[in-house]
Amino acid sequence: MPCAQAVSIPCESSSTSQRQCARPGVLKRTPRTPMATGKSKRGPRFARLLLAGNSADPLVVLRSATWNYNSVGLFAGNEALVVDPGLSPAELALLHARLVTAEQPPEPRRINHLILTHAHHDHIRGGCSFEGARTWMPRIAAEKGPEARGRILAAGEALGKRIAAEPAGYSWPQVTDPFDTEAQFVLGDSLEVRMHFLPGHSNCTSVVVIPALATLLSADYLVSPGVPFCRHEARMFEGALVGLRELVERYEIERLVPSHGPMHLGRDKIHEAIASDQSVMAAMRQAVRGALDKGLDKQQVMAAALAAADKDRGQTAGRLAAQDTDNARRILREEQDIA
Ligand SMILES: [Zn+2]
């Protein structure tokens, strides 16, 4: 049980006793025990709870010190769920402690469900810390071949070195409940959780809906609206944005939590964020088509696509410039295939 040990590190390594550590509220905002998972030029950085969860709104969102990564948890009765938990052992421990003890249940809750939205290494990273939980994942993600698994785990190990924190027993997840298009279960007595396969960010991405909380966990969709975070096919990504819009309407979503960056609150804001991604993709595609029609060379086509993206959102992609270039390249490849 290497991973079970990983989740108790902060309590053991500080003067805080297990009991104190388990007291609801102690871990709210800035934890007493340093939770540093890496150092920036500005000094140590810390994980913090964006949402601490309570009986009216049992959603827990933990912001990592790295990549603005959001681990998500949910509790109902004496059960709890984690979604894409990460990134360091200390952060996993903080998430675990909050879910098990929030609102002082008569007995510590069991974290008996784990959802992994897709097979990128940051998303599967903490799964091994929740051994014994029913593990849900899109089938295509769960059944990646040995070569892809090796590549993904190696990228995860590189991250572990960079942040000097590797979850013990980091390995490919043992998926008990692979799903194809949709899946659902009930947490506690009555809190319904639904999963929808929505490929585009990757070929294996899904999103999670908690209808009673009007909440959608969007994995890597809308992590940086205006700079679409596409790691697969641009056209499939555009299809996913349409699918996302439909889900937001179907479930009357008012809160969208991406796996990185800020939450989007209110249906109008969520639709705005989707629209900004759609608009940039459309502008780039149109520019690429236009440039190809004029017979411009690859460099010129790329420049036209990037300029169109900047013009559409009214600013450059800044530190996300590499993603912009990546998107343009994917679109160009597709348009060349058509031509
Ligand atoms: Zn991803």
mmCIF file with all atom_site columns, N, CA, C and O in Angstrom, residues 115-153:
data_model
loop_
_atom_site.group_PDB
_atom_site.id
_atom_site.type_symbol
_atom_site.label_atom_id
_atom_site.label_alt_id
_atom_site.label_comp_id
_atom_site.label_asym_id
_atom_site.label_entity_id
_atom_site.label_seq_id
_atom_site.pdbx_PDB_ins_code
_atom_site.Cartn_x
_atom_site.Cartn_y
_atom_site.Cartn_z
_atom_site.occupancy
_atom_site.B_iso_or_equiv
_atom_site.pdbx_formal_charge
_atom_site.auth_seq_id
_atom_site.auth_comp_id
_atom_site.auth_asym_id
_atom_site.auth_atom_id
_atom_site.pdbx_PDB_model_num
ATOM 1   N N  . ILE A 1 115 ? -12.335 9.308  -10.413 1.00 0.00 ? 115 ILE A N  1
ATOM 2   C CA . ILE A 1 115 ? -12.523 9.502  -11.859 1.00 0.00 ? 115 ILE A CA 1
ATOM 3   C C  . ILE A 1 115 ? -11.245 10.089 -12.434 1.00 0.00 ? 115 ILE A C  1
ATOM 4   O O  . ILE A 1 115 ? -10.711 11.075 -11.894 1.00 0.00 ? 115 ILE A O  1
ATOM 5   N N  . LEU A 1 116 ? -10.756 9.485  -13.509 1.00 0.00 ? 116 LEU A N  1
ATOM 6   C CA . LEU A 1 116 ? -9.615  10.028 -14.244 1.00 0.00 ? 116 LEU A CA 1
ATOM 7   C C  . LEU A 1 116 ? -10.166 10.465 -15.603 1.00 0.00 ? 116 LEU A C  1
ATOM 8   O O  . LEU A 1 116 ? -10.613 9.619  -16.387 1.00 0.00 ? 116 LEU A O  1
ATOM 9   N N  . THR A 1 117 ? -10.166 11.780 -15.856 1.00 0.00 ? 117 THR A N  1
ATOM 10  C CA . THR A 1 117 ? -10.868 12.278 -17.050 1.00 0.00 ? 117 THR A CA 1
ATOM 11  C C  . THR A 1 117 ? -10.189 11.875 -18.347 1.00 0.00 ? 117 THR A C  1
ATOM 12  O O  . THR A 1 117 ? -10.850 11.685 -19.357 1.00 0.00 ? 117 THR A O  1
ATOM 13  N N  . HIS A 1 118 ? -8.850  11.779 -18.320 1.00 0.00 ? 118 HIS A N  1
ATOM 14  C CA . HIS A 1 118 ? -8.118  11.357 -19.517 1.00 0.00 ? 118 HIS A CA 1
ATOM 15  C C  . HIS A 1 118 ? -6.713  10.931 -19.113 1.00 0.00 ? 118 HIS A C  1
ATOM 16  O O  . HIS A 1 118 ? -6.335  11.041 -17.950 1.00 0.00 ? 118 HIS A O  1
ATOM 17  N N  . ALA A 1 119 ? -5.954  10.474 -20.107 1.00 0.00 ? 119 ALA A N  1
ATOM 18  C CA . ALA A 1 119 ? -4.697  9.786  -19.770 1.00 0.00 ? 119 ALA A CA 1
ATOM 19  C C  . ALA A 1 119 ? -3.464  10.683 -19.824 1.00 0.00 ? 119 ALA A C  1
ATOM 20  O O  . ALA A 1 119 ? -2.357  10.189 -19.977 1.00 0.00 ? 119 ALA A O  1
ATOM 21  N N  . HIS A 1 120 ? -3.611  12.000 -19.691 1.00 0.00 ? 120 HIS A N  1
ATOM 22  C CA . HIS A 1 120 ? -2.408  12.832 -19.597 1.00 0.00 ? 120 HIS A CA 1
ATOM 23  C C  . HIS A 1 120 ? -1.814  12.685 -18.194 1.00 0.00 ? 120 HIS A C  1
ATOM 24  O O  . HIS A 1 120 ? -2.537  12.486 -17.218 1.00 0.00 ? 120 HIS A O  1
ATOM 25  N N  . HIS A 1 121 ? -0.482  12.809 -18.133 1.00 0.00 ? 121 HIS A N  1
ATOM 26  C CA . HIS A 1 121 ? 0.197   12.364 -16.899 1.00 0.00 ? 121 HIS A CA 1
ATOM 27  C C  . HIS A 1 121 ? -0.181  13.147 -15.656 1.00 0.00 ? 121 HIS A C  1
ATOM 28  O O  . HIS A 1 121 ? -0.253  12.600 -14.563 1.00 0.00 ? 121 HIS A O  1
ATOM 29  N N  . ASP A 1 122 ? -0.467  14.446 -15.821 1.00 0.00 ? 122 ASP A N  1
ATOM 30  C CA . ASP A 1 122 ? -0.832  15.211 -14.624 1.00 0.00 ? 122 ASP A CA 1
ATOM 31  C C  . ASP A 1 122 ? -2.188  14.756 -14.080 1.00 0.00 ? 122 ASP A C  1
ATOM 32  O O  . ASP A 1 122 ? -2.449  14.861 -12.883 1.00 0.00 ? 122 ASP A O  1
ATOM 33  N N  . HIS A 1 123 ? -3.031  14.239 -14.949 1.00 0.00 ? 123 HIS A N  1
ATOM 34  C CA . HIS A 1 123 ? -4.377  13.831 -14.531 1.00 0.00 ? 123 HIS A CA 1
ATOM 35  C C  . HIS A 1 123 ? -4.421  12.441 -13.881 1.00 0.00 ? 123 HIS A C  1
ATOM 36  O O  . HIS A 1 123 ? -5.278  12.171 -13.064 1.00 0.00 ? 123 HIS A O  1
ATOM 37  N N  . ILE A 1 124 ? -3.500  11.577 -14.284 1.00 0.00 ? 124 ILE A N  1
ATOM 38  C CA . ILE A 1 124 ? -3.507  10.233 -13.689 1.00 0.00 ? 124 ILE A CA 1
ATOM 39  C C  . ILE A 1 124 ? -2.550  10.148 -12.501 1.00 0.00 ? 124 ILE A C  1
ATOM 40  O O  . ILE A 1 124 ? -2.491  9.137  -11.815 1.00 0.00 ? 124 ILE A O  1
ATOM 41  N N  . ARG A 1 125 ? -1.844  11.246 -12.273 1.00 0.00 ? 125 ARG A N  1
ATOM 42  C CA . ARG A 1 125 ? -0.717  11.238 -11.344 1.00 0.00 ? 125 ARG A CA 1
ATOM 43  C C  . ARG A 1 125 ? -1.060  10.753 -9.926  1.00 0.00 ? 125 ARG A C  1
ATOM 44  O O  . ARG A 1 125 ? -0.362  9.949  -9.345  1.00 0.00 ? 125 ARG A O  1
ATOM 45  N N  . GLY A 1 126 ? -2.175  11.288 -9.401  1.00 0.00 ? 126 GLY A N  1
ATOM 46  C CA . GLY A 1 126 ? -2.486  10.995 -7.995  1.00 0.00 ? 126 GLY A CA 1
ATOM 47  C C  . GLY A 1 126 ? -3.379  9.777  -7.803  1.00 0.00 ? 126 GLY A C  1
ATOM 48  O O  . GLY A 1 126 ? -3.697  9.407  -6.677  1.00 0.00 ? 126 GLY A O  1
ATOM 49  N N  . GLY A 1 127 ? -3.792  9.159  -8.904  1.00 0.00 ? 127 GLY A N  1
ATOM 50  C CA . GLY A 1 127 ? -4.746  8.049  -8.793  1.00 0.00 ? 127 GLY A CA 1
ATOM 51  C C  . GLY A 1 127 ? -4.272  6.932  -7.888  1.00 0.00 ? 127 GLY A C  1
ATOM 52  O O  . GLY A 1 127 ? -5.062  6.330  -7.153  1.00 0.00 ? 127 GLY A O  1
ATOM 53  N N  . CYS A 1 128 ? -2.965  6.705  -7.913  1.00 0.00 ? 128 CYS A N  1
ATOM 54  C CA . CYS A 1 128 ? -2.443  5.572  -7.130  1.00 0.00 ? 128 CYS A CA 1
ATOM 55  C C  . CYS A 1 128 ? -2.550  5.811  -5.630  1.00 0.00 ? 128 CYS A C  1
ATOM 56  O O  . CYS A 1 128 ? -2.388  4.895  -4.839  1.00 0.00 ? 128 CYS A O  1
ATOM 57  N N  . SER A 1 129 ? -2.848  7.056  -5.234  1.00 0.00 ? 129 SER A N  1
ATOM 58  C CA . SER A 1 129 ? -3.000  7.340  -3.808  1.00 0.00 ? 129 SER A CA 1
ATOM 59  C C  . SER A 1 129 ? -4.384  6.941  -3.283  1.00 0.00 ? 129 SER A C  1
ATOM 60  O O  . SER A 1 129 ? -4.668  7.135  -2.114  1.00 0.00 ? 129 SER A O  1
ATOM 61  N N  . PHE A 1 130 ? -5.241  6.453  -4.164  1.00 0.00 ? 130 PHE A N  1
ATOM 62  C CA . PHE A 1 130 ? -6.605  6.115  -3.740  1.00 0.00 ? 130 PHE A CA 1
ATOM 63  C C  . PHE A 1 130 ? -6.930  4.673  -4.102  1.00 0.00 ? 130 PHE A C  1
ATOM 64  O O  . PHE A 1 130 ? -7.978  4.373  -4.654  1.00 0.00 ? 130 PHE A O  1
ATOM 65  N N  . GLU A 1 131 ? -6.003  3.808  -3.793  1.00 0.00 ? 131 GLU A N  1
ATOM 66  C CA . GLU A 1 131 ? -6.189  2.377  -4.054  1.00 0.00 ? 131 GLU A CA 1
ATOM 67  C C  . GLU A 1 131 ? -7.456  1.869  -3.382  1.00 0.00 ? 131 GLU A C  1
ATOM 68  O O  . GLU A 1 131 ? -7.777  2.272  -2.271  1.00 0.00 ? 131 GLU A O  1
ATOM 69  N N  . GLY A 1 132 ? -8.151  0.997  -4.068  1.00 0.00 ? 132 GLY A N  1
ATOM 70  C CA . GLY A 1 132 ? -9.363  0.428  -3.495  1.00 0.00 ? 132 GLY A CA 1
ATOM 71  C C  . GLY A 1 132 ? -10.610 1.164  -3.940  1.00 0.00 ? 132 GLY A C  1
ATOM 72  O O  . GLY A 1 132 ? -11.720 0.652  -3.817  1.00 0.00 ? 132 GLY A O  1
ATOM 73  N N  . ALA A 1 133 ? -10.443 2.404  -4.462  1.00 0.00 ? 133 ALA A N  1
ATOM 74  C CA . ALA A 1 133 ? -11.616 3.145  -4.947  1.00 0.00 ? 133 ALA A CA 1
ATOM 75  C C  . ALA A 1 133 ? -12.031 2.586  -6.308  1.00 0.00 ? 133 ALA A C  1
ATOM 76  O O  . ALA A 1 133 ? -11.196 2.132  -7.084  1.00 0.00 ? 133 ALA A O  1
ATOM 77  N N  . ARG A 1 134 ? -13.342 2.602  -6.573  1.00 0.00 ? 134 ARG A N  1
ATOM 78  C CA . ARG A 1 134 ? -13.798 2.279  -7.930  1.00 0.00 ? 134 ARG A CA 1
ATOM 79  C C  . ARG A 1 134 ? -13.227 3.327  -8.853  1.00 0.00 ? 134 ARG A C  1
ATOM 80  O O  . ARG A 1 134 ? -13.365 4.525  -8.604  1.00 0.00 ? 134 ARG A O  1
ATOM 81  N N  . THR A 1 135 ? -12.567 2.891  -9.910  1.00 0.00 ? 135 THR A N  1
ATOM 82  C CA . THR A 1 135 ? -11.844 3.837  -10.763 1.00 0.00 ? 135 THR A CA 1
ATOM 83  C C  . THR A 1 135 ? -12.480 3.898  -12.143 1.00 0.00 ? 135 THR A C  1
ATOM 84  O O  . THR A 1 135 ? -12.524 2.898  -12.860 1.00 0.00 ? 135 THR A O  1
ATOM 85  N N  . TRP A 1 136 ? -12.972 5.083  -12.494 1.00 0.00 ? 136 TRP A N  1
ATOM 86  C CA . TRP A 1 136 ? -13.682 5.319  -13.750 1.00 0.00 ? 136 TRP A CA 1
ATOM 87  C C  . TRP A 1 136 ? -12.772 6.068  -14.707 1.00 0.00 ? 136 TRP A C  1
ATOM 88  O O  . TRP A 1 136 ? -12.127 7.044  -14.316 1.00 0.00 ? 136 TRP A O  1
ATOM 89  N N  . MET A 1 137 ? -12.771 5.656  -15.958 1.00 0.00 ? 137 MET A N  1
ATOM 90  C CA . MET A 1 137 ? -11.941 6.327  -16.966 1.00 0.00 ? 137 MET A CA 1
ATOM 91  C C  . MET A 1 137 ? -12.480 5.940  -18.349 1.00 0.00 ? 137 MET A C  1
ATOM 92  O O  . MET A 1 137 ? -12.950 4.810  -18.526 1.00 0.00 ? 137 MET A O  1
ATOM 93  N N  . PRO A 1 138 ? -12.398 6.854  -19.326 1.00 0.00 ? 138 PRO A N  1
ATOM 94  C CA . PRO A 1 138 ? -12.799 6.445  -20.671 1.00 0.00 ? 138 PRO A CA 1
ATOM 95  C C  . PRO A 1 138 ? -12.002 5.207  -21.098 1.00 0.00 ? 138 PRO A C  1
ATOM 96  O O  . PRO A 1 138 ? -10.805 5.120  -20.827 1.00 0.00 ? 138 PRO A O  1
ATOM 97  N N  . ARG A 1 139 ? -12.693 4.297  -21.775 1.00 0.00 ? 139 ARG A N  1
ATOM 98  C CA . ARG A 1 139 ? -12.051 3.028  -22.137 1.00 0.00 ? 139 ARG A CA 1
ATOM 99  C C  . ARG A 1 139 ? -10.787 3.251  -22.970 1.00 0.00 ? 139 ARG A C  1
ATOM 100 O O  . ARG A 1 139 ? -9.750  2.628  -22.744 1.00 0.00 ? 139 ARG A O  1
ATOM 101 N N  . ILE A 1 140 ? -10.874 4.174  -23.917 1.00 0.00 ? 140 ILE A N  1
ATOM 102 C CA . ILE A 1 140 ? -9.738  4.395  -24.815 1.00 0.00 ? 140 ILE A CA 1
ATOM 103 C C  . ILE A 1 140 ? -8.514  4.909  -24.028 1.00 0.00 ? 140 ILE A C  1
ATOM 104 O O  . ILE A 1 140 ? -7.374  4.664  -24.399 1.00 0.00 ? 140 ILE A O  1
ATOM 105 N N  . ALA A 1 141 ? -8.779  5.604  -22.926 1.00 0.00 ? 141 ALA A N  1
ATOM 106 C CA . ALA A 1 141 ? -7.682  6.075  -22.068 1.00 0.00 ? 141 ALA A CA 1
ATOM 107 C C  . ALA A 1 141 ? -7.144  4.919  -21.221 1.00 0.00 ? 141 ALA A C  1
ATOM 108 O O  . ALA A 1 141 ? -5.933  4.718  -21.107 1.00 0.00 ? 141 ALA A O  1
ATOM 109 N N  . ALA A 1 142 ? -8.073  4.148  -20.664 1.00 0.00 ? 142 ALA A N  1
ATOM 110 C CA . ALA A 1 142 ? -7.678  3.045  -19.777 1.00 0.00 ? 142 ALA A CA 1
ATOM 111 C C  . ALA A 1 142 ? -6.885  1.985  -20.529 1.00 0.00 ? 142 ALA A C  1
ATOM 112 O O  . ALA A 1 142 ? -6.000  1.344  -19.968 1.00 0.00 ? 142 ALA A O  1
ATOM 113 N N  . GLU A 1 143 ? -7.213  1.824  -21.818 1.00 0.00 ? 143 GLU A N  1
ATOM 114 C CA . GLU A 1 143 ? -6.620  0.724  -22.577 1.00 0.00 ? 143 GLU A CA 1
ATOM 115 C C  . GLU A 1 143 ? -5.493  1.161  -23.501 1.00 0.00 ? 143 GLU A C  1
ATOM 116 O O  . GLU A 1 143 ? -5.221  0.529  -24.525 1.00 0.00 ? 143 GLU A O  1
ATOM 117 N N  . LYS A 1 144 ? -4.821  2.248  -23.163 1.00 0.00 ? 144 LYS A N  1
ATOM 118 C CA . LYS A 1 144 ? -3.637  2.672  -23.934 1.00 0.00 ? 144 LYS A CA 1
ATOM 119 C C  . LYS A 1 144 ? -2.628  1.528  -23.977 1.00 0.00 ? 144 LYS A C  1
ATOM 120 O O  . LYS A 1 144 ? -2.460  0.805  -22.989 1.00 0.00 ? 144 LYS A O  1
ATOM 121 N N  . GLY A 1 145 ? -1.940  1.421  -25.094 1.00 0.00 ? 145 GLY A N  1
ATOM 122 C CA . GLY A 1 145 ? -0.955  0.352  -25.247 1.00 0.00 ? 145 GLY A CA 1
ATOM 123 C C  . GLY A 1 145 ? 0.315   0.632  -24.474 1.00 0.00 ? 145 GLY A C  1
ATOM 124 O O  . GLY A 1 145 ? 0.500   1.724  -23.936 1.00 0.00 ? 145 GLY A O  1
ATOM 125 N N  . PRO A 1 146 ? 1.206   -0.373 -24.428 1.00 0.00 ? 146 PRO A N  1
ATOM 126 C CA . PRO A 1 146 ? 2.424   -0.260 -23.633 1.00 0.00 ? 146 PRO A CA 1
ATOM 127 C C  . PRO A 1 146 ? 3.300   0.939  -24.009 1.00 0.00 ? 146 PRO A C  1
ATOM 128 O O  . PRO A 1 146 ? 3.845   1.606  -23.140 1.00 0.00 ? 146 PRO A O  1
ATOM 129 N N  . GLU A 1 147 ? 3.359   1.220  -25.303 1.00 0.00 ? 147 GLU A N  1
ATOM 130 C CA . GLU A 1 147 ? 4.230   2.333  -25.737 1.00 0.00 ? 147 GLU A CA 1
ATOM 131 C C  . GLU A 1 147 ? 3.694   3.670  -25.206 1.00 0.00 ? 147 GLU A C  1
ATOM 132 O O  . GLU A 1 147 ? 4.440   4.482  -24.654 1.00 0.00 ? 147 GLU A O  1
ATOM 133 N N  . ALA A 1 148 ? 2.395   3.885  -25.383 1.00 0.00 ? 148 ALA A N  1
ATOM 134 C CA . ALA A 1 148 ? 1.787   5.135  -24.901 1.00 0.00 ? 148 ALA A CA 1
ATOM 135 C C  . ALA A 1 148 ? 1.894   5.224  -23.374 1.00 0.00 ? 148 ALA A C  1
ATOM 136 O O  . ALA A 1 148 ? 2.225   6.277  -22.825 1.00 0.00 ? 148 ALA A O  1
ATOM 137 N N  . ARG A 1 149 ? 1.656   4.131  -22.701 1.00 0.00 ? 149 ARG A N  1
ATOM 138 C CA . ARG A 1 149 ? 1.763   4.135  -21.225 1.00 0.00 ? 149 ARG A CA 1
ATOM 139 C C  . ARG A 1 149 ? 3.165   4.533  -20.785 1.00 0.00 ? 149 ARG A C  1
ATOM 140 O O  . ARG A 1 149 ? 3.334   5.338  -19.877 1.00 0.00 ? 149 ARG A O  1
ATOM 141 N N  . GLY A 1 150 ? 4.158   3.952  -21.465 1.00 0.00 ? 150 GLY A N  1
ATOM 142 C CA . GLY A 1 150 ? 5.548   4.248  -21.116 1.00 0.00 ? 150 GLY A CA 1
ATOM 143 C C  . GLY A 1 150 ? 5.854   5.729  -21.294 1.00 0.00 ? 150 GLY A C  1
ATOM 144 O O  . GLY A 1 150 ? 6.485   6.355  -20.443 1.00 0.00 ? 150 GLY A O  1
ATOM 145 N N  . ARG A 1 151 ? 5.370   6.270  -22.403 1.00 0.00 ? 151 ARG A N  1
ATOM 146 C CA . ARG A 1 151 ? 5.633   7.686  -22.707 1.00 0.00 ? 151 ARG A CA 1
ATOM 147 C C  . ARG A 1 151 ? 4.962   8.584  -21.656 1.00 0.00 ? 151 ARG A C  1
ATOM 148 O O  . ARG A 1 151 ? 5.562   9.532  -21.140 1.00 0.00 ? 151 ARG A O  1
ATOM 149 N N  . ILE A 1 152 ? 3.720   8.268  -21.327 1.00 0.00 ? 152 ILE A N  1
ATOM 150 C CA . ILE A 1 152 ? 2.955   9.092  -20.381 1.00 0.00 ? 152 ILE A CA 1
ATOM 151 C C  . ILE A 1 152 ? 3.593   9.021  -18.982 1.00 0.00 ? 152 ILE A C  1
ATOM 152 O O  . ILE A 1 152 ? 3.781   10.036 -18.309 1.00 0.00 ? 152 ILE A O  1
ATOM 153 N N  . LEU A 1 153 ? 3.948   7.805  -18.565 1.00 0.00 ? 153 LEU A N  1
ATOM 154 C CA . LEU A 1 153 ? 4.556   7.658  -17.226 1.00 0.00 ? 153 LEU A CA 1
ATOM 155 C C  . LEU A 1 153 ? 5.914   8.346  -17.160 1.00 0.00 ? 153 LEU A C  1
ATOM 156 O O  . LEU A 1 153 ? 6.271   8.942  -16.137 1.00 0.00 ? 153 LEU A O  1
#
